Short mmCIF file of C-alpha atoms in Angstrom, two decimals:
data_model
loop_
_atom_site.label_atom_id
_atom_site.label_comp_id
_atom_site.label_asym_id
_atom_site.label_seq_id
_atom_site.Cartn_x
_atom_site.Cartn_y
_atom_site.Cartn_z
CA UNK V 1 -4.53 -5.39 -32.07
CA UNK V 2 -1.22 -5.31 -30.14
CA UNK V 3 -2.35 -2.09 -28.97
CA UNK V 4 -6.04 -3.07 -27.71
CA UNK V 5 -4.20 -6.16 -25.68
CA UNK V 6 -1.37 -4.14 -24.02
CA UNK V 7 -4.02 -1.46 -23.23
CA UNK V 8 -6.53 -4.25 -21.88
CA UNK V 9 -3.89 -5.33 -19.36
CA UNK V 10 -2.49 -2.61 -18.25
CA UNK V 11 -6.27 -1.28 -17.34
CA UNK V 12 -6.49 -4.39 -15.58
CA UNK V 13 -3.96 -2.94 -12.99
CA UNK V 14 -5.80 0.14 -11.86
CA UNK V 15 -9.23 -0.24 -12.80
CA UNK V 16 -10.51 -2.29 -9.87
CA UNK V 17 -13.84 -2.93 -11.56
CA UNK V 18 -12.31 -4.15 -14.97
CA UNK V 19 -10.45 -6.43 -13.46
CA UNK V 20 -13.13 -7.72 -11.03
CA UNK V 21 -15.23 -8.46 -14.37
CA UNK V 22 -11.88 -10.51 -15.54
CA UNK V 23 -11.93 -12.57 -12.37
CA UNK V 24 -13.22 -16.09 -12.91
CA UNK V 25 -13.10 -15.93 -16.55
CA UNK V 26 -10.81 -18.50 -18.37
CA UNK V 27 -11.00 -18.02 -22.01
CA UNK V 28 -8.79 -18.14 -24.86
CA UNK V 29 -9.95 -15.76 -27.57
CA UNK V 30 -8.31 -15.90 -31.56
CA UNK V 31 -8.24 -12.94 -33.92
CA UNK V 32 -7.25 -14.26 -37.48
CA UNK V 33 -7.69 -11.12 -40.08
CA UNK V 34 -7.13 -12.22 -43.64
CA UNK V 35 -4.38 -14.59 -44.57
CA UNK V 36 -1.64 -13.84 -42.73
CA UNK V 37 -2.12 -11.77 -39.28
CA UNK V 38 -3.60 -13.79 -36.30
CA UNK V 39 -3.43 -12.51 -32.43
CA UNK V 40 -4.91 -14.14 -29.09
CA UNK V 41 -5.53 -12.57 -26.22
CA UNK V 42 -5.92 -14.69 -22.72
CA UNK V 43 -7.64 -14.16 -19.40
CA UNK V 44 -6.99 -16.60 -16.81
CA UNK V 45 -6.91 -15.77 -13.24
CA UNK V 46 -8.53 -12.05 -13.59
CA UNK V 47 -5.66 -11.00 -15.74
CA UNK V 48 -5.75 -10.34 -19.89
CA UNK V 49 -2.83 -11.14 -22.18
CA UNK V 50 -2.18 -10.74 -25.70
CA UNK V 51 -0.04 -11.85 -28.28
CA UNK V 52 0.59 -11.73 -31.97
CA UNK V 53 0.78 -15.44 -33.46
CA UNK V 54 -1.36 -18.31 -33.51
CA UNK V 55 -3.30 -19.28 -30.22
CA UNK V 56 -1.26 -22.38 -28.32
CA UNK V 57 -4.44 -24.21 -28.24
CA UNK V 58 -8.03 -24.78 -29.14
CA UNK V 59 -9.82 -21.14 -28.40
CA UNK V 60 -13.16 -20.63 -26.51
CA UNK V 61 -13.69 -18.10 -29.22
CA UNK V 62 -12.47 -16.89 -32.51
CA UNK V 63 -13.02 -14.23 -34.79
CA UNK V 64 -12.67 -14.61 -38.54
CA UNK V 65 -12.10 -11.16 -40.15
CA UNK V 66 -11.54 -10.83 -44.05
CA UNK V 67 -9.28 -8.19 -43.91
CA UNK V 68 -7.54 -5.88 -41.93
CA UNK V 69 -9.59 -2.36 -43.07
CA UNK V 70 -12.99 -4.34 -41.90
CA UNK V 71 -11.02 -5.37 -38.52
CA UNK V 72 -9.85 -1.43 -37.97
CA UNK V 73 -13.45 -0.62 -37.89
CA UNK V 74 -14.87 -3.45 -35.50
CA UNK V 75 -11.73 -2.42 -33.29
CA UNK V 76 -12.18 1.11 -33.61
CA UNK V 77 -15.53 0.94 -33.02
CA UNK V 78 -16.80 2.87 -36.25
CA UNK V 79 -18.58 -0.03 -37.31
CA UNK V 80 -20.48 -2.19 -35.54
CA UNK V 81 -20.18 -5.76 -35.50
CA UNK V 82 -23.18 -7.10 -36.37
CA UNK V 83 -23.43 -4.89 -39.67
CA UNK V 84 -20.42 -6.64 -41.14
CA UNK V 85 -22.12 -9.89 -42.81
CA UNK V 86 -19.89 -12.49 -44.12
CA UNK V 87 -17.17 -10.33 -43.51
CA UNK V 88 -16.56 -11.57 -40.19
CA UNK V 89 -17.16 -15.02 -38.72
CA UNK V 90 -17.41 -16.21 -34.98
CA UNK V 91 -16.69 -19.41 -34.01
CA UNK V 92 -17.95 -20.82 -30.90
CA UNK V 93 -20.78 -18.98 -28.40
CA UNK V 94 -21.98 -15.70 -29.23
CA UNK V 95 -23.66 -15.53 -25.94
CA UNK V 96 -19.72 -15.59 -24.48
CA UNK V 97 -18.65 -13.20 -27.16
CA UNK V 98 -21.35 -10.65 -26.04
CA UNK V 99 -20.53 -11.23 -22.48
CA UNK V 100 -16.62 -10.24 -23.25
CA UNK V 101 -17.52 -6.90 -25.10
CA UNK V 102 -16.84 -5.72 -21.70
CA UNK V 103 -13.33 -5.50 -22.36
CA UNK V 104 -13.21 -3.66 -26.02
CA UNK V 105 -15.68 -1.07 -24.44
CA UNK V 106 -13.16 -0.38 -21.62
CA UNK V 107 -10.81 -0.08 -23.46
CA UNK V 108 -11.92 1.79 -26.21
CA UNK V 109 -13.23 4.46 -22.92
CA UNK V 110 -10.07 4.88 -22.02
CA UNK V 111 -8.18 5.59 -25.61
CA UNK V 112 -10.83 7.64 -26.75
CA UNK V 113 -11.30 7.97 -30.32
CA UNK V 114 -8.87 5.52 -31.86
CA UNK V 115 -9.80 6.85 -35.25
CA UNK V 116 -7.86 10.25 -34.98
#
């Protein structure tokens, strides 16, 4: 996860389309996998930041993951997210959710194949 945040902001400095996607967006997103690993990543202002810990306040979105294997997958993209049940929960609009996938896809472009 810290790697999919760093690499979402730094793409944000040279990929002029990313980061026009990013502008106007104001959202606080929480990644909590299992018991005891939780992440947020922000964009405010057309720029993305992540960090490991708890989210300073109450999240437009979070994602509920039962453990970290399941979360490698979504993240990876060798499973897709609406395959994984009850193994992953989203709390608060879907439609917002699917409107953010933006920024795993570009990211996940330019890492390539995270799995190898």
């Amino acid at each position: 996860m810290s790697l999919i945040n760093y690499a979402a902001k730094e793409i944000a400095k040279f990929d002029d389309d990313y980061k026009d996607r990013l502008k106007g967006l104001n959202e606080l997103i929480a990644w909590k996998v299992g018991d005891d690993i939780s992440f947020y990543t922000e964009i405010k202002n057309g720029d993305i930041n992540g960090s490991e810990g708890t989210a300073p306040t109450n999240s437009t979105l979070t994602f509920e993951i039962s453990d970290a294997e399941v979360a490698l997958k979504i993240l990876t993209g060798r499973q897709d997210i609406n395959e994984m049940g009850d193994k992953i929960k989203i709390l608060g609009d879907i439609g917002k959710a699917e409107g953010l996938n933006f920024i795993l896809d570009t990211v996940k472009e330019y890492l390539g194949d995270l799995t190898k």
